[in-house]
Amino acid sequence: MEVAAWGLVVGGLLVLMALSSSSLKDLPLSTAMIYLLVGLAIGPLWLELARIDPVADAKLVEHLTEFVVVVSLFSVGLKLSVELDDRRWLLPLRLAVGSMVLTVGLIALAGVALGLPLGAAVLLGAILAPTDPVLASDVQVANPEDRSRLRFALTGEGGLNDGTAFPFVMLGLGLLGLHPLGEWGERWFLVDVVWAVCGGLAVGGALGTLMGRLVLYLRMRHAYAVGYDDFLALGLIALSYGAALLVTTYGFLAVFAAGVALRQVERRETTASRPESDAPSPGSKALIEQALSTPEPPVEADQVATDPMHAPAFMAHAMLGSTERIERIGEVAAVVLLGTMLWAVDWSLVTWWFVPLLFLGIRPLAVAIGLAGSRVARPQRRLMAWFGVRGIGSLYYLSYAMGHGLDPALANTLVALTLTAIVASIVAHGVSVTPLMKRYDRIRRRRNPAGQDGV
């Protein structure tokens, strides 16, 4: 595809989305659906302006989706402002661990029924089990002060399970003879589960805490390190991800933990400067938003960024805004790329009962068992069961697995099943998210005018 053609397609799409974003909020239509259609249009199925092969170009797809997912995970971590000892964390933990493990097992059983060898079936389960943090923005917390139990659970689940799925990817590869597991699986358990999970969380948590404290110290004590919050955000993402990979732990969990840790630093510093409140007042939030929108030179922004009363919230708000903008651009690229790959799907390999089973059987059952005994209202359980969005994270795991030397026949089958599930999720969840979440928010406001869900 020539540079001029790419410029016309990408530029036109970005301008179209900027001009129509307000109108789309009221329609049963997600932005991902539009990006997917654009990808289909410019791919070999129509205009033939771009041709991406999910097998031959697996490394390209892996690196692009990897970048988009890590930025999204950091953004998700920054959105979760609840204290770590708060009971609200139990819901995303139960979904991201218990429900996800069960989902892997159930998908693996379905894979065996499809004729896949056990290793490939487990790999398929690991690819499709995690919910996606990139395409699920409409069901995530709208801002750090959002206390919706449903949104918090789905946001936290998307942040955690894109890392906790990795051990099962390695297990599937190991069962196929493409990764060492140990004679009795002891290497997989000790290295790929215990060390990689705990180490990733520890690395990200430590770097996020250190970065947050350092930036606030320099700003509040010396009025240094002001501005370039987008550099700080990307720098922390890269440091966390790189450090985690360097010590053979999971970078996805490290980046998510770094975002959570940075938000925890902001909360503690905010509470210390405002003993009567653990969150910025409406006036403070308005001042921060005004400072961030001040044109160059940002004199007012510098004053707010270094004011001990506002500096913590300013730092977190600025970093979150930066990563959300990058995430939106990354979503455009990744979903358009997905659309250009659909020509390569061998539809004869797709068993059409599999996708309905995944979304209408496996996900609801896994959520029901994972949340058994919890104090979650039935309407919230139903929405948690339905909004198991699959997307860019699954595309990354698929490409990662193919980079480890999968048999071509198995690779084509996994491509067909995975891309079918992602497209179905984009369409089904994209059509339903606006009416269902509007109805949920309306009922929630009526029952709880203060916007607080019971815990």
Short mmCIF file of C-alpha atoms in Angstrom, two decimals:
data_model
loop_
_atom_site.label_atom_id
_atom_site.label_comp_id
_atom_site.label_asym_id
_atom_site.label_seq_id
_atom_site.Cartn_x
_atom_site.Cartn_y
_atom_site.Cartn_z
CA MET A 1 0.00 0.00 0.00
CA GLU A 2 1.50 3.34 -1.04
CA VAL A 3 2.18 6.08 1.48
CA ALA A 4 -0.33 8.39 -0.20
CA ALA A 5 -3.09 5.79 0.04
CA TRP A 6 -2.28 5.07 3.68
CA GLY A 7 -2.36 8.78 4.41
CA LEU A 8 -5.79 9.17 2.84
CA VAL A 9 -7.24 6.16 4.64
CA VAL A 10 -5.77 6.83 8.08
CA GLY A 11 -6.25 10.60 7.94
CA GLY A 12 -9.82 10.30 6.73
CA LEU A 13 -10.68 7.75 9.41
CA LEU A 14 -9.20 9.83 12.24
CA VAL A 15 -10.99 12.98 11.08
CA LEU A 16 -14.26 11.06 10.66
CA MET A 17 -14.06 9.64 14.17
CA ALA A 18 -13.19 13.04 15.66
CA LEU A 19 -16.16 14.68 13.96
CA SER A 20 -18.67 11.91 14.69
CA SER A 21 -17.62 10.81 18.19
CA SER A 22 -20.46 12.68 19.93
CA SER A 23 -23.10 11.18 17.63
CA LEU A 24 -21.78 7.63 18.05
CA LYS A 25 -22.26 7.76 21.83
CA ASP A 26 -26.04 7.57 21.35
CA LEU A 27 -26.01 4.80 18.72
CA PRO A 28 -25.84 1.00 19.19
CA LEU A 29 -22.51 1.10 17.38
CA SER A 30 -18.95 0.98 18.67
CA THR A 31 -15.95 2.68 17.14
CA ALA A 32 -14.26 -0.73 16.81
CA MET A 33 -17.01 -1.82 14.40
CA ILE A 34 -16.18 1.11 12.12
CA TYR A 35 -12.44 0.38 12.28
CA LEU A 36 -13.14 -3.26 11.41
CA LEU A 37 -15.18 -2.27 8.36
CA VAL A 38 -12.39 0.03 7.20
CA GLY A 39 -9.90 -2.81 7.54
CA LEU A 40 -12.16 -5.08 5.52
CA ALA A 41 -12.56 -2.40 2.86
CA ILE A 42 -8.84 -1.78 2.33
CA GLY A 43 -7.92 -5.47 2.53
CA PRO A 44 -7.83 -8.07 -0.25
CA LEU A 45 -11.56 -8.74 0.11
CA TRP A 46 -12.35 -5.39 -1.58
CA LEU A 47 -9.90 -2.58 -2.48
CA GLU A 48 -6.70 -4.61 -1.98
CA LEU A 49 -4.77 -1.65 -0.61
CA ALA A 50 -3.25 -3.70 2.20
CA ARG A 51 -2.49 -7.39 2.62
CA ILE A 52 -1.58 -8.74 6.07
CA ASP A 53 -1.18 -12.48 6.55
CA PRO A 54 -1.82 -13.53 10.18
CA VAL A 55 0.70 -16.39 9.88
CA ALA A 56 3.43 -14.94 7.67
CA ASP A 57 3.22 -11.52 9.32
CA ALA A 58 2.81 -12.83 12.87
CA LYS A 59 5.78 -10.84 14.21
CA LEU A 60 4.37 -7.56 12.88
CA VAL A 61 0.98 -8.29 14.43
CA GLU A 62 2.60 -9.38 17.70
CA HIS A 63 4.63 -6.19 18.14
CA LEU A 64 1.78 -3.83 17.21
CA THR A 65 -0.76 -5.51 19.48
CA GLU A 66 1.86 -5.79 22.25
CA PHE A 67 2.32 -2.01 22.26
CA VAL A 68 -1.42 -1.31 22.24
CA VAL A 69 -2.10 -3.76 25.08
CA VAL A 70 0.67 -2.48 27.38
CA VAL A 71 -0.49 1.13 27.00
CA SER A 72 -4.07 0.06 27.68
CA LEU A 73 -3.08 -1.95 30.76
CA PHE A 74 -1.25 1.03 32.25
CA SER A 75 -4.29 3.21 31.58
CA VAL A 76 -6.56 0.64 33.22
CA GLY A 77 -4.32 0.54 36.29
CA LEU A 78 -4.48 4.32 36.62
CA LYS A 79 -8.28 4.23 36.52
CA LEU A 80 -8.50 1.96 39.58
CA SER A 81 -8.21 4.34 42.49
CA VAL A 82 -9.61 2.04 45.18
CA GLU A 83 -7.25 1.25 48.08
CA LEU A 84 -5.62 -2.17 47.76
CA ASP A 85 -7.19 -3.42 50.99
CA ASP A 86 -10.69 -2.49 49.81
CA ARG A 87 -13.06 -5.45 49.41
CA ARG A 88 -14.05 -4.23 45.96
CA TRP A 89 -10.84 -5.79 44.64
CA LEU A 90 -12.24 -9.25 45.39
CA LEU A 91 -14.58 -9.14 42.39
CA PRO A 92 -11.96 -8.52 39.67
CA LEU A 93 -9.63 -11.00 41.39
CA ARG A 94 -12.28 -13.70 41.35
CA LEU A 95 -13.07 -12.99 37.72
CA ALA A 96 -9.44 -12.73 36.60
CA VAL A 97 -8.27 -15.86 38.43
CA GLY A 98 -11.10 -18.26 39.20
CA SER A 99 -13.39 -17.49 36.28
CA MET A 100 -10.51 -17.22 33.84
CA VAL A 101 -8.94 -20.55 34.82
CA LEU A 102 -12.33 -22.19 34.46
CA THR A 103 -12.78 -20.51 31.07
CA VAL A 104 -9.43 -21.88 29.87
CA GLY A 105 -10.47 -25.38 30.91
CA LEU A 106 -13.91 -25.20 29.29
CA ILE A 107 -12.54 -23.80 26.03
CA ALA A 108 -9.89 -26.52 26.07
CA LEU A 109 -12.62 -29.15 26.37
CA ALA A 110 -14.42 -27.57 23.42
CA GLY A 111 -11.11 -27.57 21.52
CA VAL A 112 -10.63 -31.28 22.14
CA ALA A 113 -14.18 -31.83 20.88
CA LEU A 114 -13.16 -29.95 17.73
CA GLY A 115 -10.36 -32.45 17.19
CA LEU A 116 -7.45 -30.36 18.44
CA PRO A 117 -4.60 -32.03 20.34
CA LEU A 118 -4.58 -31.25 24.06
CA GLY A 119 -1.76 -28.69 23.83
CA ALA A 120 -3.48 -26.77 21.03
CA ALA A 121 -6.80 -26.92 22.91
CA VAL A 122 -5.19 -25.46 26.05
CA LEU A 123 -3.50 -22.82 23.90
CA LEU A 124 -6.85 -21.90 22.34
CA GLY A 125 -8.30 -21.57 25.84
CA ALA A 126 -5.45 -19.29 26.93
CA ILE A 127 -5.83 -17.14 23.81
CA LEU A 128 -9.58 -16.62 24.18
CA ALA A 129 -10.02 -16.69 27.97
CA PRO A 130 -8.80 -13.17 28.87
CA THR A 131 -11.14 -10.23 28.43
CA ASP A 132 -9.76 -7.29 26.51
CA PRO A 133 -8.76 -3.97 28.13
CA VAL A 134 -8.51 -2.17 24.77
CA LEU A 135 -11.97 -2.75 23.30
CA ALA A 136 -13.85 -2.74 26.61
CA SER A 137 -13.55 1.00 27.36
CA ASP A 138 -17.34 1.48 27.24
CA VAL A 139 -17.82 -0.86 30.21
CA GLN A 140 -14.83 0.34 32.22
CA VAL A 141 -14.88 2.95 34.98
CA ALA A 142 -15.45 6.35 33.41
CA ASN A 143 -13.00 8.07 35.77
CA PRO A 144 -11.09 7.25 38.98
CA GLU A 145 -13.99 8.51 41.10
CA ASP A 146 -16.47 6.11 39.48
CA ARG A 147 -17.60 3.64 42.16
CA SER A 148 -19.74 1.37 40.00
CA ARG A 149 -19.20 -2.18 41.17
CA LEU A 150 -19.92 -3.56 37.69
CA ARG A 151 -17.52 -1.21 35.92
CA PHE A 152 -14.81 -1.69 38.55
CA ALA A 153 -15.04 -5.47 38.31
CA LEU A 154 -14.85 -5.50 34.50
CA THR A 155 -12.03 -2.94 34.46
CA GLY A 156 -9.95 -4.80 37.01
CA GLU A 157 -10.60 -8.14 35.31
CA GLY A 158 -9.38 -6.78 31.96
CA GLY A 159 -6.24 -5.42 33.61
CA LEU A 160 -5.37 -8.57 35.51
CA ASN A 161 -6.28 -11.46 33.25
CA ASP A 162 -4.26 -10.31 30.25
CA GLY A 163 -1.29 -11.23 32.43
CA THR A 164 -2.68 -14.21 34.30
CA ALA A 165 -3.51 -15.91 30.99
CA PHE A 166 0.18 -16.07 30.09
CA PRO A 167 0.97 -19.21 32.19
CA PHE A 168 -1.64 -21.13 30.21
CA VAL A 169 -0.18 -19.92 26.92
CA MET A 170 3.14 -21.36 28.08
CA LEU A 171 1.41 -24.56 29.24
CA GLY A 172 -0.22 -25.02 25.84
CA LEU A 173 3.08 -24.44 24.06
CA GLY A 174 4.78 -26.86 26.46
CA LEU A 175 2.26 -29.60 25.80
CA LEU A 176 2.99 -29.13 22.09
CA GLY A 177 6.72 -29.54 22.78
CA LEU A 178 7.50 -25.87 22.09
CA HIS A 179 8.34 -24.78 25.66
CA PRO A 180 10.03 -26.61 28.58
CA LEU A 181 7.64 -27.63 31.36
CA GLY A 182 9.78 -29.93 33.48
CA GLU A 183 9.37 -33.67 33.93
CA TRP A 184 6.28 -33.31 36.11
CA GLY A 185 5.43 -29.74 35.21
CA GLU A 186 7.45 -28.35 38.12
CA ARG A 187 9.34 -25.86 35.94
CA TRP A 188 6.08 -24.52 34.52
CA PHE A 189 4.57 -24.08 37.96
CA LEU A 190 7.61 -22.54 39.66
CA VAL A 191 8.87 -20.37 36.78
CA ASP A 192 5.88 -19.64 34.53
CA VAL A 193 3.28 -19.35 37.28
CA VAL A 194 4.76 -18.42 40.67
CA TRP A 195 7.87 -16.49 39.67
CA ALA A 196 6.57 -14.81 36.52
CA VAL A 197 3.25 -13.69 38.05
CA CYS A 198 4.55 -12.56 41.44
CA GLY A 199 7.70 -11.08 39.94
CA GLY A 200 5.78 -9.10 37.33
CA LEU A 201 3.47 -7.60 39.93
CA ALA A 202 6.41 -6.79 42.22
CA VAL A 203 8.50 -5.15 39.48
CA GLY A 204 5.64 -2.98 38.23
CA GLY A 205 4.47 -2.08 41.71
CA ALA A 206 7.93 -1.05 42.83
CA LEU A 207 8.68 1.06 39.73
CA GLY A 208 5.26 2.72 39.79
CA THR A 209 5.68 3.62 43.46
CA LEU A 210 9.23 4.92 43.02
CA MET A 211 8.34 6.96 39.93
CA GLY A 212 5.29 8.51 41.58
CA ARG A 213 7.19 9.47 44.75
CA LEU A 214 10.16 10.82 42.80
CA VAL A 215 8.07 12.99 40.50
CA LEU A 216 6.00 14.40 43.36
CA TYR A 217 9.10 15.06 45.48
CA LEU A 218 10.78 16.99 42.65
CA ARG A 219 7.63 18.93 41.87
CA MET A 220 6.44 19.80 45.35
CA ARG A 221 9.87 20.45 46.93
CA HIS A 222 11.85 21.93 44.04
CA ALA A 223 9.33 22.73 41.27
CA TYR A 224 11.32 20.42 38.93
CA ALA A 225 10.17 17.70 36.50
CA VAL A 226 7.17 19.75 35.38
CA GLY A 227 5.61 19.06 32.01
CA TYR A 228 6.19 16.14 29.65
CA ASP A 229 3.74 13.94 31.54
CA ASP A 230 3.25 11.93 28.36
CA PHE A 231 6.99 11.18 28.39
CA LEU A 232 6.76 10.13 32.03
CA ALA A 233 3.84 7.82 31.30
CA LEU A 234 5.48 6.16 28.30
CA GLY A 235 8.79 6.01 30.16
CA LEU A 236 7.23 4.22 33.12
CA ILE A 237 5.44 1.81 30.78
CA ALA A 238 8.68 1.00 28.96
CA LEU A 239 10.71 0.69 32.18
CA SER A 240 8.17 -1.61 33.80
CA TYR A 241 7.75 -3.77 30.73
CA GLY A 242 11.47 -3.97 29.97
CA ALA A 243 12.48 -4.69 33.56
CA ALA A 244 9.85 -7.41 33.88
CA LEU A 245 10.99 -9.14 30.70
CA LEU A 246 14.63 -8.82 31.75
CA VAL A 247 13.99 -10.95 34.83
CA THR A 248 11.70 -13.33 32.88
CA THR A 249 8.43 -12.20 34.45
CA TYR A 250 5.20 -11.06 32.79
CA GLY A 251 5.43 -7.54 31.40
CA PHE A 252 1.65 -7.20 31.08
CA LEU A 253 1.19 -7.65 34.82
CA ALA A 254 4.11 -5.30 35.53
CA VAL A 255 2.65 -2.48 33.46
CA PHE A 256 -0.78 -2.90 35.04
CA ALA A 257 0.77 -2.97 38.52
CA ALA A 258 2.77 0.18 37.73
CA GLY A 259 -0.45 2.04 36.86
CA VAL A 260 -2.16 0.83 40.03
CA ALA A 261 0.86 1.72 42.18
CA LEU A 262 1.09 5.21 40.70
CA ARG A 263 -2.58 5.79 41.50
CA GLN A 264 -2.02 4.52 45.06
CA VAL A 265 0.79 7.07 45.50
CA GLU A 266 -1.55 9.79 44.27
CA ARG A 267 -4.25 8.71 46.73
CA ARG A 268 -1.90 8.63 49.71
CA GLU A 269 -0.39 12.03 48.91
CA THR A 270 -3.82 13.53 48.28
CA THR A 271 -5.09 12.18 51.60
CA ALA A 272 -2.02 13.57 53.38
CA SER A 273 -2.61 17.04 51.95
CA ARG A 274 -6.38 16.86 52.53
CA PRO A 275 -6.96 14.85 55.72
CA GLU A 276 -10.70 15.42 55.45
CA SER A 277 -10.99 13.74 52.04
CA ASP A 278 -9.38 10.93 50.07
CA ALA A 279 -10.21 12.43 46.67
CA PRO A 280 -9.82 15.80 44.98
CA SER A 281 -12.74 18.14 45.54
CA PRO A 282 -14.87 19.18 42.53
CA GLY A 283 -13.14 22.55 42.60
CA SER A 284 -9.73 20.92 42.59
CA LYS A 285 -10.64 18.65 39.68
CA ALA A 286 -11.94 21.62 37.70
CA LEU A 287 -8.71 23.54 38.39
CA ILE A 288 -6.60 20.58 37.23
CA GLU A 289 -8.62 20.14 34.04
CA GLN A 290 -8.37 23.85 33.33
CA ALA A 291 -4.61 23.82 33.88
CA LEU A 292 -4.15 20.85 31.57
CA SER A 293 -6.04 22.64 28.80
CA THR A 294 -4.09 25.90 29.14
CA PRO A 295 -2.26 26.73 25.88
CA GLU A 296 1.51 27.14 25.78
CA PRO A 297 3.33 28.41 27.70
CA PRO A 298 1.63 26.41 30.50
CA VAL A 299 2.22 28.87 33.32
CA GLU A 300 -0.98 27.96 35.18
CA ALA A 301 -0.32 24.25 34.65
CA ASP A 302 3.14 24.60 36.19
CA GLN A 303 1.67 26.26 39.26
CA VAL A 304 -0.97 23.58 39.74
CA ALA A 305 1.53 20.76 39.06
CA THR A 306 3.83 21.97 41.85
CA ASP A 307 1.17 22.93 44.39
CA PRO A 308 1.18 20.29 47.18
CA MET A 309 -2.61 20.47 47.31
CA HIS A 310 -3.05 19.59 43.65
CA ALA A 311 0.22 18.03 42.44
CA PRO A 312 -0.68 14.34 43.09
CA ALA A 313 -4.02 14.50 41.29
CA PHE A 314 -2.51 16.60 38.50
CA MET A 315 0.22 14.00 37.88
CA ALA A 316 -2.19 11.06 37.72
CA HIS A 317 -4.75 12.98 35.66
CA ALA A 318 -2.14 14.10 33.12
CA MET A 319 -0.64 10.62 32.72
CA LEU A 320 -4.05 9.02 32.35
CA GLY A 321 -5.06 11.53 29.70
CA SER A 322 -1.85 10.92 27.75
CA THR A 323 -2.15 7.15 27.76
CA GLU A 324 -5.85 7.21 26.87
CA ARG A 325 -5.10 9.25 23.74
CA ILE A 326 -2.32 6.88 22.70
CA GLU A 327 -4.57 3.92 23.45
CA ARG A 328 -7.33 5.24 21.19
CA ILE A 329 -4.90 5.68 18.29
CA GLY A 330 -3.49 2.20 18.92
CA GLU A 331 -7.01 0.76 18.89
CA VAL A 332 -7.57 2.25 15.43
CA ALA A 333 -4.38 0.66 14.09
CA ALA A 334 -4.96 -2.76 15.69
CA VAL A 335 -8.60 -3.19 14.66
CA VAL A 336 -7.98 -1.94 11.10
CA LEU A 337 -5.13 -4.46 10.96
CA LEU A 338 -7.53 -7.16 12.15
CA GLY A 339 -9.93 -6.29 9.32
CA THR A 340 -7.18 -6.57 6.72
CA MET A 341 -6.37 -10.11 7.93
CA LEU A 342 -9.85 -11.61 7.55
CA TRP A 343 -9.19 -12.56 3.94
CA ALA A 344 -6.78 -15.22 5.20
CA VAL A 345 -9.30 -17.00 7.43
CA ASP A 346 -10.15 -20.48 6.21
CA TRP A 347 -13.85 -20.46 7.08
CA SER A 348 -14.08 -24.21 6.52
CA LEU A 349 -12.08 -24.60 9.74
CA VAL A 350 -14.63 -22.65 11.79
CA THR A 351 -17.17 -24.71 13.68
CA TRP A 352 -20.09 -22.36 14.06
CA TRP A 353 -21.31 -23.66 17.41
CA PHE A 354 -18.02 -22.68 19.04
CA VAL A 355 -18.52 -18.90 19.24
CA PRO A 356 -22.10 -19.06 20.65
CA LEU A 357 -20.85 -21.62 23.17
CA LEU A 358 -18.02 -19.27 24.21
CA PHE A 359 -20.19 -16.21 24.81
CA LEU A 360 -23.52 -17.76 25.82
CA GLY A 361 -22.33 -20.85 27.66
CA ILE A 362 -18.71 -20.82 28.81
CA ARG A 363 -18.44 -17.17 29.89
CA PRO A 364 -21.73 -17.10 31.88
CA LEU A 365 -20.93 -20.42 33.57
CA ALA A 366 -17.41 -19.32 34.49
CA VAL A 367 -18.67 -16.00 35.90
CA ALA A 368 -21.44 -17.72 37.85
CA ILE A 369 -19.01 -20.16 39.47
CA GLY A 370 -16.31 -17.54 40.00
CA LEU A 371 -18.72 -15.21 41.79
CA ALA A 372 -20.58 -17.90 43.74
CA GLY A 373 -21.37 -16.63 47.22
CA SER A 374 -20.53 -12.99 46.45
CA ARG A 375 -22.91 -10.13 47.18
CA VAL A 376 -23.49 -9.19 43.55
CA ALA A 377 -27.01 -8.44 42.34
CA ARG A 378 -28.40 -10.62 39.58
CA PRO A 379 -28.55 -7.81 36.95
CA GLN A 380 -24.86 -7.05 37.59
CA ARG A 381 -23.96 -10.74 37.29
CA ARG A 382 -25.74 -10.94 33.96
CA LEU A 383 -23.89 -7.94 32.59
CA MET A 384 -20.55 -9.28 33.85
CA ALA A 385 -21.35 -12.58 32.16
CA TRP A 386 -22.24 -10.91 28.87
CA PHE A 387 -19.44 -8.37 28.62
CA GLY A 388 -16.56 -10.81 28.29
CA VAL A 389 -15.08 -8.77 25.45
CA ARG A 390 -12.41 -10.50 23.34
CA GLY A 391 -10.08 -8.41 21.23
CA ILE A 392 -6.53 -7.16 20.89
CA GLY A 393 -5.14 -9.20 23.79
CA SER A 394 -6.31 -12.43 22.14
CA LEU A 395 -4.77 -11.29 18.86
CA TYR A 396 -1.46 -10.73 20.66
CA TYR A 397 -1.45 -14.17 22.28
CA LEU A 398 -2.29 -15.79 18.95
CA SER A 399 0.63 -14.05 17.22
CA TYR A 400 2.95 -14.79 20.15
CA ALA A 401 2.12 -18.49 19.95
CA MET A 402 2.71 -18.60 16.19
CA GLY A 403 6.13 -17.08 16.73
CA HIS A 404 7.10 -20.22 18.67
CA GLY A 405 6.88 -22.53 15.68
CA LEU A 406 3.31 -23.83 15.65
CA ASP A 407 2.50 -26.50 13.10
CA PRO A 408 0.96 -24.70 10.04
CA ALA A 409 -2.23 -26.75 10.17
CA LEU A 410 -2.74 -25.97 13.87
CA ALA A 411 -1.85 -22.33 13.26
CA ASN A 412 -4.53 -22.00 10.56
CA THR A 413 -7.15 -23.58 12.81
CA LEU A 414 -6.29 -21.28 15.74
CA VAL A 415 -6.33 -18.26 13.42
CA ALA A 416 -9.77 -19.16 12.10
CA LEU A 417 -11.29 -19.76 15.56
CA THR A 418 -9.63 -16.77 17.23
CA LEU A 419 -10.39 -14.18 14.55
CA THR A 420 -13.97 -15.41 14.31
CA ALA A 421 -14.42 -15.01 18.08
CA ILE A 422 -12.87 -11.51 18.08
CA VAL A 423 -15.03 -10.30 15.18
CA ALA A 424 -18.14 -11.76 16.80
CA SER A 425 -17.25 -9.99 20.04
CA ILE A 426 -16.69 -6.65 18.29
CA VAL A 427 -20.09 -6.88 16.61
CA ALA A 428 -22.19 -8.40 19.40
CA HIS A 429 -20.74 -6.34 22.25
CA GLY A 430 -20.50 -3.23 20.07
CA VAL A 431 -24.21 -3.34 19.25
CA SER A 432 -25.32 -4.10 22.80
CA VAL A 433 -22.98 -1.99 24.95
CA THR A 434 -24.68 1.40 24.50
CA PRO A 435 -28.28 0.36 25.29
CA LEU A 436 -27.34 -2.05 28.07
CA MET A 437 -24.91 0.26 29.86
CA LYS A 438 -27.23 3.27 29.52
CA ARG A 439 -30.01 1.24 31.08
CA TYR A 440 -27.68 0.04 33.85
CA ASP A 441 -26.44 3.58 34.61
CA ARG A 442 -29.99 4.92 34.60
CA ILE A 443 -31.18 2.29 37.10
CA ARG A 444 -28.07 2.81 39.21
CA ARG A 445 -28.58 6.56 39.43
CA ARG A 446 -32.20 6.07 40.37
CA ARG A 447 -31.38 3.61 43.14
CA ASN A 448 -28.21 5.35 44.30
CA PRO A 449 -28.32 9.09 43.51
CA ALA A 450 -24.81 9.47 44.96
CA GLY A 451 -23.47 6.97 42.40
CA GLN A 452 -22.27 4.48 45.00
CA ASP A 453 -22.84 0.75 44.55
CA GLY A 454 -23.04 -1.29 47.71
CA VAL A 455 -20.03 -3.47 48.40
#
